Coordinates of C-alpha atoms in Angstrom, one line a residue:
M135 CA -28.2 78.5 -129.1
S136 CA -24.7 77.8 -127.7
C137 CA -25.2 80.2 -124.8
T138 CA -28.3 78.3 -123.7
R139 CA -26.6 74.9 -124.1
N140 CA -23.8 75.8 -121.8
S141 CA -25.9 77.6 -119.1
V142 CA -24.9 75.2 -116.4
V143 CA -21.2 75.8 -117.1
L144 CA -21.8 79.6 -117.2
V145 CA -23.5 79.5 -113.8
A146 CA -20.5 77.7 -112.3
L147 CA -18.1 80.2 -113.8
G148 CA -20.3 83.1 -112.6
L149 CA -19.9 81.8 -109.0
L150 CA -16.2 81.9 -109.3
L151 CA -16.2 85.5 -110.7
T152 CA -18.7 87.1 -108.3
Y153 CA -16.0 88.9 -106.3
V154 CA -15.2 91.3 -109.3
P155 CA -17.9 93.8 -110.4
F156 CA -18.7 92.9 -114.1
Q157 CA -20.8 95.1 -116.5
A158 CA -23.3 92.3 -117.3
M159 CA -25.8 92.3 -120.0
G160 CA -28.7 90.0 -121.0
A161 CA -28.3 86.6 -119.4
T162 CA -25.8 88.0 -116.8
S163 CA -28.6 89.1 -114.4
S164 CA -29.0 85.5 -113.0
L165 CA -25.2 85.4 -112.4
Q166 CA -25.2 88.7 -110.5
A167 CA -28.0 87.6 -108.2
A168 CA -26.1 84.4 -107.4
S169 CA -23.0 86.5 -106.8
A170 CA -24.7 88.9 -104.3
K171 CA -26.2 85.9 -102.4
N172 CA -23.0 83.8 -102.1
K173 CA -20.0 86.2 -102.0
T174 CA -16.8 84.3 -102.3
K175 CA -13.7 85.1 -100.2
L176 CA -10.3 85.9 -101.7
A177 CA -9.3 82.3 -101.5
V178 CA -10.9 81.8 -105.0
C179 CA -8.4 84.2 -106.6
A180 CA -6.1 81.4 -107.8
P181 CA -8.6 79.4 -109.8
V182 CA -10.2 82.5 -111.3
K183 CA -6.8 83.7 -112.3
A184 CA -6.0 80.4 -114.0
L185 CA -9.3 80.4 -115.9
T186 CA -9.1 84.0 -117.1
K187 CA -5.5 83.3 -118.2
S188 CA -6.7 80.3 -120.2
C189 CA -9.4 82.4 -121.8
S190 CA -7.2 85.2 -122.9
S191 CA -4.5 82.9 -124.3
K192 CA -7.0 80.5 -126.0
A193 CA -4.9 77.6 -124.5
G194 CA -7.6 75.8 -122.6
P195 CA -6.8 72.2 -121.8
T196 CA -10.0 70.9 -123.4
A197 CA -12.3 71.7 -126.3
L198 CA -15.1 72.5 -123.7
M199 CA -12.8 75.2 -122.1
D200 CA -12.3 76.7 -125.6
Q201 CA -16.0 76.8 -126.2
I202 CA -16.7 78.3 -122.8
C203 CA -14.1 81.0 -123.4
S204 CA -15.4 81.7 -126.8
E205 CA -19.0 82.1 -125.7
L206 CA -17.9 84.3 -122.8
L207 CA -15.9 86.7 -124.9
A208 CA -18.2 86.7 -128.0
P209 CA -20.3 89.9 -128.5
A210 CA -23.9 89.7 -127.5
K211 CA -25.2 89.5 -131.1
A212 CA -25.9 86.7 -133.7
M213 CA -23.0 85.6 -135.8
A214 CA -22.6 82.8 -138.4
D215 CA -20.4 79.8 -137.4
S216 CA -17.1 80.0 -139.3
K217 CA -17.1 76.2 -139.8
D218 CA -20.8 75.7 -140.4
P219 CA -22.5 78.8 -142.0
S220 CA -25.9 77.2 -141.4
K221 CA -25.4 77.7 -137.7
L222 CA -25.7 81.0 -135.8
H223 CA -23.8 81.9 -132.6
Y224 CA -25.1 84.4 -130.1
G225 CA -22.3 85.5 -127.7
C226 CA -22.9 86.1 -124.0
G227 CA -21.0 89.4 -124.0
V228 CA -19.9 88.9 -120.4
A229 CA -16.5 90.6 -120.8
T230 CA -14.0 91.7 -123.3
A231 CA -10.5 90.2 -123.4
A232 CA -9.1 93.5 -122.1
Q233 CA -11.5 93.4 -119.1
V234 CA -10.5 89.8 -118.3
E235 CA -6.8 90.7 -118.5
K236 CA -7.4 93.7 -116.2
L237 CA -9.2 91.5 -113.7
S238 CA -6.3 89.1 -113.7
S239 CA -3.8 91.9 -113.1
S240 CA -5.9 93.4 -110.3
L241 CA -6.1 90.1 -108.5
A242 CA -2.4 89.5 -108.8
A243 CA -1.7 93.0 -107.4
L244 CA -4.2 92.6 -104.5
E245 CA -2.7 89.4 -103.1
P246 CA 0.6 90.8 -101.8
R247 CA -1.3 93.8 -100.3
V248 CA -3.6 91.5 -98.4
A249 CA -0.6 89.5 -97.2
A250 CA 1.2 92.7 -96.1
A251 CA -1.9 93.9 -94.2
A252 CA -2.1 90.6 -92.4
A253 CA 1.6 90.8 -91.4
Q254 CA 1.0 94.4 -90.1
A255 CA -1.9 93.2 -88.0
S256 CA 0.2 90.4 -86.6
S257 CA 3.1 92.8 -85.8
S258 CA 0.7 95.2 -84.1
Q259 CA -0.8 92.5 -82.0
A260 CA 2.7 91.5 -80.8
T261 CA 3.6 95.1 -80.0
L262 CA 0.3 95.4 -78.2
A263 CA 1.0 92.3 -76.1
Q264 CA 4.4 93.8 -75.2
G265 CA 2.8 97.1 -74.2
Q266 CA 0.3 95.2 -71.9
N267 CA 3.3 93.4 -70.2
Q268 CA 5.1 96.7 -69.7
T269 CA 1.9 98.2 -68.3
A270 CA 1.6 95.3 -65.8
A271 CA 5.2 95.8 -64.8
L272 CA 4.6 99.6 -64.4
S273 CA 1.5 98.9 -62.2
A274 CA 3.6 96.6 -60.0
G275 CA 6.3 99.2 -59.8
V276 CA 3.8 101.9 -58.8
T277 CA 2.3 99.6 -56.1
A278 CA 5.8 98.9 -54.7
L279 CA 6.5 102.6 -54.7
K280 CA 3.3 103.4 -52.8
A281 CA 4.3 100.8 -50.2
A282 CA 7.7 102.3 -49.8
V283 CA 6.2 105.8 -49.3
A284 CA 3.8 104.5 -46.7
A285 CA 6.6 102.8 -44.8
L286 CA 8.6 106.0 -45.0
A287 CA 5.7 108.1 -43.8
A288 CA 5.4 105.8 -40.8
Q289 CA 9.1 106.2 -40.0
V290 CA 8.8 110.0 -40.3
A291 CA 5.9 109.9 -37.8
G292 CA 7.9 107.8 -35.4
A293 CA 10.9 110.2 -35.8
Q294 CA 8.7 113.2 -35.0
Q295 CA 7.5 111.4 -31.8
Q296 CA 11.1 110.9 -30.8
Q297 CA 12.2 114.4 -31.3
L298 CA 11.6 115.6 -27.7
A299 CA 13.7 112.8 -26.4
G300 CA 16.4 113.5 -29.0
S301 CA 16.7 109.9 -29.8
A302 CA 15.4 109.7 -33.4
N303 CA 17.7 107.9 -35.9
T304 CA 17.6 109.7 -39.2
S305 CA 20.2 107.6 -41.0
D306 CA 17.7 104.8 -41.6
I307 CA 15.1 107.3 -42.9
T308 CA 17.8 108.8 -45.3
Q309 CA 18.5 105.3 -46.7
K310 CA 14.7 104.7 -47.2
I311 CA 14.5 108.0 -49.2
A312 CA 17.4 107.0 -51.4
A313 CA 15.8 103.6 -52.1
L314 CA 12.5 105.4 -52.8
S315 CA 14.3 107.7 -55.3
A316 CA 15.9 104.7 -57.1
T317 CA 12.6 103.0 -57.4
R318 CA 11.0 106.1 -58.7
A319 CA 13.7 106.5 -61.3
Q320 CA 13.3 102.9 -62.4
T321 CA 9.5 103.4 -62.7
A322 CA 10.1 106.5 -64.8
Q323 CA 12.3 104.5 -67.2
Q324 CA 9.6 101.9 -67.5
L325 CA 7.0 104.6 -68.3
A326 CA 9.3 106.1 -71.0
S327 CA 9.8 102.6 -72.5
L328 CA 6.0 102.0 -72.5
A329 CA 5.5 105.4 -74.2
A330 CA 7.9 104.4 -77.0
A331 CA 6.2 101.1 -77.4
N332 CA 2.9 102.8 -77.6
Q333 CA 4.2 105.1 -80.3
T334 CA 5.5 102.1 -82.3
T335 CA 2.1 100.5 -81.9
A336 CA 0.3 103.7 -83.1
Q337 CA 2.5 103.8 -86.2
G338 CA 1.6 100.2 -87.0
I339 CA -2.1 100.8 -86.5
A340 CA -2.0 103.9 -88.7
A341 CA -0.3 101.8 -91.5
L342 CA -2.9 99.1 -91.0
K343 CA -5.7 101.6 -91.2
A344 CA -4.3 103.0 -94.4
A345 CA -4.4 99.5 -96.0
S346 CA -7.9 98.7 -94.6
Q347 CA -9.5 99.3 -98.0
Q348 CA -7.8 96.2 -99.4
C349 CA -9.2 93.7 -97.0
T350 CA -12.1 93.2 -94.6
C351 CA -10.2 93.9 -91.3
G352 CA -12.7 96.2 -89.6
L353 CA -13.5 93.9 -86.7
E354 CA -9.8 93.2 -86.0
L355 CA -9.0 96.9 -86.1
A356 CA -11.8 97.7 -83.7
V357 CA -10.4 95.2 -81.2
V358 CA -6.9 96.5 -81.5
N359 CA -8.1 100.1 -81.1
A360 CA -10.0 99.2 -78.0
T361 CA -7.0 97.4 -76.5
V362 CA -4.7 100.3 -77.3
A363 CA -7.1 102.7 -75.6
A364 CA -7.1 100.5 -72.5
V365 CA -3.3 100.5 -72.4
Q366 CA -3.2 104.3 -72.8
S367 CA -5.8 104.7 -70.0
A368 CA -3.7 102.5 -67.7
Q369 CA -0.6 104.5 -68.7
A370 CA -2.3 107.7 -67.8
A371 CA -3.5 106.3 -64.4
G372 CA 0.1 105.2 -63.7
A373 CA 1.4 108.6 -64.5
V374 CA -1.1 110.1 -62.0
D375 CA -0.1 107.6 -59.4
I376 CA 3.6 108.4 -59.9
S377 CA 2.9 112.1 -59.6
S378 CA 1.1 111.5 -56.3
V379 CA 3.9 109.3 -55.1
N380 CA 6.4 112.0 -56.0
A381 CA 4.4 114.6 -54.0
T382 CA 4.2 112.3 -51.0
A383 CA 8.0 111.6 -51.2
E384 CA 8.8 115.3 -51.3
S385 CA 6.5 115.9 -48.3
A386 CA 8.2 113.1 -46.5
K387 CA 11.6 114.6 -47.3
A388 CA 10.5 117.9 -46.0
A389 CA 9.2 116.3 -42.8
V390 CA 12.4 114.4 -42.3
A391 CA 14.5 117.6 -42.8
T392 CA 12.3 119.5 -40.2
G393 CA 12.6 116.6 -37.8
S394 CA 16.3 116.4 -38.2
A395 CA 16.7 120.1 -37.5
A396 CA 14.5 119.8 -34.4
I397 CA 16.5 116.8 -33.2
A398 CA 19.8 118.6 -33.9
S399 CA 18.5 121.6 -31.8
V400 CA 17.5 119.3 -28.9
N401 CA 20.9 117.5 -29.1
A402 CA 22.7 120.8 -29.0
S403 CA 20.7 121.9 -26.0
I404 CA 21.4 118.6 -24.2
A405 CA 25.1 118.9 -25.0
T406 CA 25.2 122.5 -23.6
L407 CA 23.4 121.4 -20.5
A408 CA 25.7 118.5 -20.0
A409 CA 28.7 120.8 -20.4
N410 CA 27.3 123.2 -17.8
L411 CA 26.4 120.6 -15.2
P412 CA 29.9 120.1 -13.8
T413 CA 30.1 123.9 -13.0
I414 CA 27.0 123.8 -10.7
N415 CA 28.0 123.6 -7.0
V416 CA 25.3 121.4 -5.6
T417 CA 26.9 121.2 -2.2
G418 CA 26.2 124.8 -1.6
L419 CA 22.5 124.4 -2.0
V420 CA 21.7 122.2 1.0
T421 CA 23.9 122.2 4.2
L422 CA 23.4 121.3 7.8
S423 CA 23.8 124.9 8.8
A424 CA 21.0 125.8 6.3
L425 CA 18.7 123.2 7.8
S426 CA 19.4 124.5 11.3
S427 CA 18.4 128.0 10.3
I428 CA 14.9 126.9 9.1
D429 CA 12.1 128.3 11.3
A430 CA 10.9 125.4 13.4
A431 CA 7.5 127.0 13.8
T432 CA 6.8 126.4 10.1
L433 CA 7.3 122.7 10.7
N434 CA 4.8 122.5 13.5
G435 CA 7.4 123.0 16.2
V436 CA 9.6 120.0 15.0
P437 CA 13.3 120.7 14.5
A438 CA 14.2 120.4 10.8
A439 CA 16.7 117.6 11.4
Q440 CA 14.0 115.4 12.8
F441 CA 11.4 116.5 10.3
L442 CA 13.4 115.4 7.3
R443 CA 14.7 112.0 8.4
N444 CA 12.9 108.7 8.5
R445 CA 11.4 107.8 11.9
I446 CA 9.1 105.4 13.7
V447 CA 7.3 107.0 16.7
L448 CA 5.3 105.3 19.4
Y449 CA 2.6 107.5 20.9
S450 CA -0.8 107.5 22.7
A451 CA -4.0 108.1 20.7
S452 CA -5.5 110.1 23.5
S453 CA -4.6 111.6 26.8
T454 CA -7.4 109.6 28.3
T455 CA -8.4 105.9 28.2
L456 CA -10.8 104.6 25.6
A457 CA -13.5 102.0 25.7
A458 CA -12.9 98.6 24.0
T459 CA -15.4 99.5 21.2
L460 CA -12.7 101.0 19.0
G461 CA -14.5 100.1 15.8
G462 CA -12.2 97.3 14.6
R463 CA -8.9 98.0 12.7
S464 CA -10.3 100.9 10.7
G465 CA -11.8 102.6 13.8
A466 CA -8.6 102.2 15.8
D467 CA -6.4 103.5 13.0
A468 CA -8.8 106.5 12.6
K469 CA -8.3 107.4 16.3
C470 CA -4.5 107.4 15.8
V471 CA -4.8 110.3 13.3
A472 CA -7.5 112.2 15.2
P473 CA -6.7 115.7 16.5
T474 CA -7.1 114.4 20.0
S475 CA -4.0 112.1 19.6
I476 CA -1.1 113.3 21.6
G477 CA 2.6 113.0 20.7
R478 CA 2.0 112.3 17.0
P479 CA 4.9 114.0 15.2
A480 CA 4.5 116.2 12.2
G481 CA 5.9 115.0 8.9
L482 CA 5.0 111.3 9.3
V483 CA 1.9 110.8 7.2
Q484 CA 1.2 107.1 8.0
A485 CA -0.2 105.9 11.3
R486 CA -1.5 102.5 12.6
A487 CA -3.0 101.3 15.9
F488 CA -0.5 99.2 17.8
L489 CA -2.8 96.2 18.7
G490 CA -3.8 92.8 17.5
V491 CA -7.3 92.5 15.9
A492 CA -7.3 89.0 14.3
A493 CA -5.1 86.0 13.7
G494 CA -4.0 87.5 10.3
D495 CA -3.8 91.1 11.7
S496 CA -1.8 90.7 14.9
I497 CA 1.0 93.0 16.2
A498 CA 3.6 90.7 14.7
N499 CA 2.1 91.0 11.3
L500 CA 1.9 94.8 11.2
P501 CA 5.1 95.3 9.1
P502 CA 4.2 93.1 6.1
L503 CA 0.5 94.2 6.2
Y504 CA 1.0 98.0 6.4
G505 CA 4.6 98.6 5.4
I506 CA 6.1 99.5 8.8
P507 CA 9.9 99.5 8.5
I508 CA 11.5 96.7 10.6
G509 CA 15.1 97.8 10.8
M510 CA 14.7 101.2 12.3
P511 CA 14.7 102.3 16.0
I512 CA 11.4 103.0 17.7
E513 CA 11.3 106.4 19.3
S514 CA 9.1 108.5 21.5
A515 CA 7.7 111.8 20.2
S516 CA 10.6 113.6 22.0
G517 CA 13.1 111.5 20.1
Q518 CA 14.1 109.0 22.9
V519 CA 14.7 105.5 21.7
V520 CA 12.3 103.0 23.2
A521 CA 13.3 99.8 21.3
A522 CA 16.1 98.9 18.9
D523 CA 13.7 97.9 16.2
F524 CA 10.1 96.6 15.6
A525 CA 11.0 93.0 16.7
A526 CA 12.3 94.3 20.1
L527 CA 9.1 96.4 20.6
S528 CA 6.6 93.6 19.7
G529 CA 8.6 91.0 21.6
G530 CA 8.8 93.0 24.9
S531 CA 12.5 93.9 24.8
L532 CA 12.6 97.6 25.5
A533 CA 15.5 100.0 26.3
V534 CA 13.2 102.1 28.6
S535 CA 9.7 101.7 29.8
L536 CA 6.8 103.6 28.2
E537 CA 6.5 105.6 31.4
A538 CA 10.1 106.7 31.4
A539 CA 9.9 107.6 27.7
G540 CA 6.8 109.8 28.4
V541 CA 4.6 107.7 26.1
L542 CA 2.0 106.6 28.8
P543 CA 1.2 107.8 32.3
T544 CA 2.6 105.9 35.3
G545 CA 0.7 102.7 36.2
S546 CA -1.5 102.7 33.1
V547 CA -2.6 99.8 30.9
W548 CA -3.3 99.7 27.1
W549 CA -5.3 97.5 24.8
S550 CA -3.0 95.0 23.0
G551 CA -4.9 91.7 22.3
S552 CA -1.5 90.0 22.0
N553 CA 0.8 87.4 23.5
P554 CA 4.3 88.3 24.6
D555 CA 5.7 87.4 21.2
G556 CA 3.2 89.6 19.3
S557 CA 0.9 86.9 18.1
L558 CA -2.9 87.1 18.8
A559 CA -3.9 86.2 22.3
T560 CA -6.6 83.4 22.4
S561 CA -8.1 80.8 24.8
A562 CA -9.8 77.7 23.4
G563 CA -9.7 79.4 20.0
V564 CA -11.5 82.5 21.2
P565 CA -9.5 85.7 20.7
F566 CA -9.1 88.1 23.7
T567 CA -9.9 91.2 21.6
C568 CA -13.4 92.2 22.7
V569 CA -14.7 90.6 19.5
G570 CA -12.2 92.5 17.3
W571 CA -12.6 95.6 19.4
T572 CA -16.3 96.0 18.6
D573 CA -18.0 94.7 21.8
G574 CA -18.0 96.7 25.1
S575 CA -20.0 94.3 27.2
A576 CA -18.8 93.1 30.6
S577 CA -18.9 89.4 29.5
R578 CA -16.1 89.9 27.0
V579 CA -12.5 90.4 27.8
G580 CA -9.4 91.8 26.1
V581 CA -5.7 91.4 26.8
V582 CA -3.8 94.6 28.0
G583 CA -0.2 95.6 28.3
T584 CA 1.5 97.6 31.1
S585 CA 3.2 100.9 30.9
G586 CA 6.0 100.2 33.4
A587 CA 7.4 96.9 31.8
T588 CA 10.5 96.6 29.7
T589 CA 10.0 92.8 29.0
G590 CA 7.2 90.7 27.6
R591 CA 4.7 92.2 30.0
L592 CA 4.8 95.3 27.8
V593 CA 2.3 93.7 25.4
N594 CA 0.8 91.1 27.8
S595 CA 0.3 91.8 31.5
A596 CA -0.7 88.2 32.1
S597 CA -4.2 89.3 32.8
T598 CA -7.3 90.3 30.9
R599 CA -9.6 93.3 31.2
A600 CA -13.4 93.4 30.9
C601 CA -14.5 95.0 27.7
N602 CA -16.8 97.4 29.5
L603 CA -13.7 99.1 31.1
A604 CA -11.3 101.5 29.4
A605 CA -7.6 101.5 28.6
H606 CA -5.1 103.5 26.6
L607 CA -4.6 102.9 22.8
L608 CA -1.0 103.0 21.4
C609 CA -0.2 104.1 17.9
L610 CA 2.8 103.9 15.5
A611 CA 3.6 106.8 13.1
F612 CA 6.1 106.3 10.3

């Protein structure tokens, strides 16, 4: 039969028509199986449309096309050939002319809808990209805002530390707050713009979803939806960050206001104090007559005028002589502050033994070593000037002898260990100091000074004394 002779052509035509659901009968089962297995995309709509148009108009380009159309549209029953009654035709019954025409119209209507859906998807993707860019800008704005708030908080803390001194500068902090407010306003505008873009994107997505029945866009929609959800999540996080920044900024403003008030109060107090200072009569607080009225007994018997002024006093560490075993520099200094020392004035807290111990610790080196003033007169405990200054004392140029000043008894000697110029006394490199004032044997000697001299013999009597003998120890209090 004709349907069998043209089976190859019908299979090919069936592959082209598999996208549309036909009501197949008889021999169409093989066509439907092939259609389900190899579903064609919408790109075949143009050739199918051309073929169905040719079939419905009976204007095929060849006789074979006319025969194919005739067999397709013929009912599925035996009919005699109009040209040769001895032949029977058995139509395929694939579709009626009305069904073919309906298919053509449906395909023609579907094409613009698919194109519109593709355009909507492209527009939504562009809007989505713009939203992502705005979200990135918003995140950068929020980061900058956080940094500005952190810097402001650090300045506020510094201002609070400066409040007590009254030196905090609030103008810079005020400028920082103004800049922070401007940045915050700009960020809010970006957030509003992003929200509008999100709304536009949502409308485009809604329209695209409404048209999703006309095309296979499920995967594309899923990707778009996921990206939009990520943008909305980032927007929500940005809103939370902005809220936190706003709270921090308000807190900083409050702290600055409090600090400014405290600074203003301190400045006012300082101004009041400065205004009152000229009215205080300081001269009436301390006068010479007031000093003379102070009870001398409370100052250990020393008149107030002498107690309050700087002095250098030369005195004896003991009323008796001492052995040469003084205990070195530290031991000799300790004897100068012992309760047995006589003539040590009250009010002078520092005291040193007036003798040479070593080359680097001679009488001449006492001022730089122990801070003894060099430009002040040297006095006795009673206030009599013994020497004009330390150089005169150590060099043996006295105003009066130590006997006359009451420092030492008449005809006495004192351990010095020094030459007339105050340097350490030695012989053949061996110091005359009883081994640094630690050895009391008779085989050792130490240099002594005399109490009655007013020249170089004060510190060097030109003779030595055996270390097993005793002599006085002089001290300086300052």
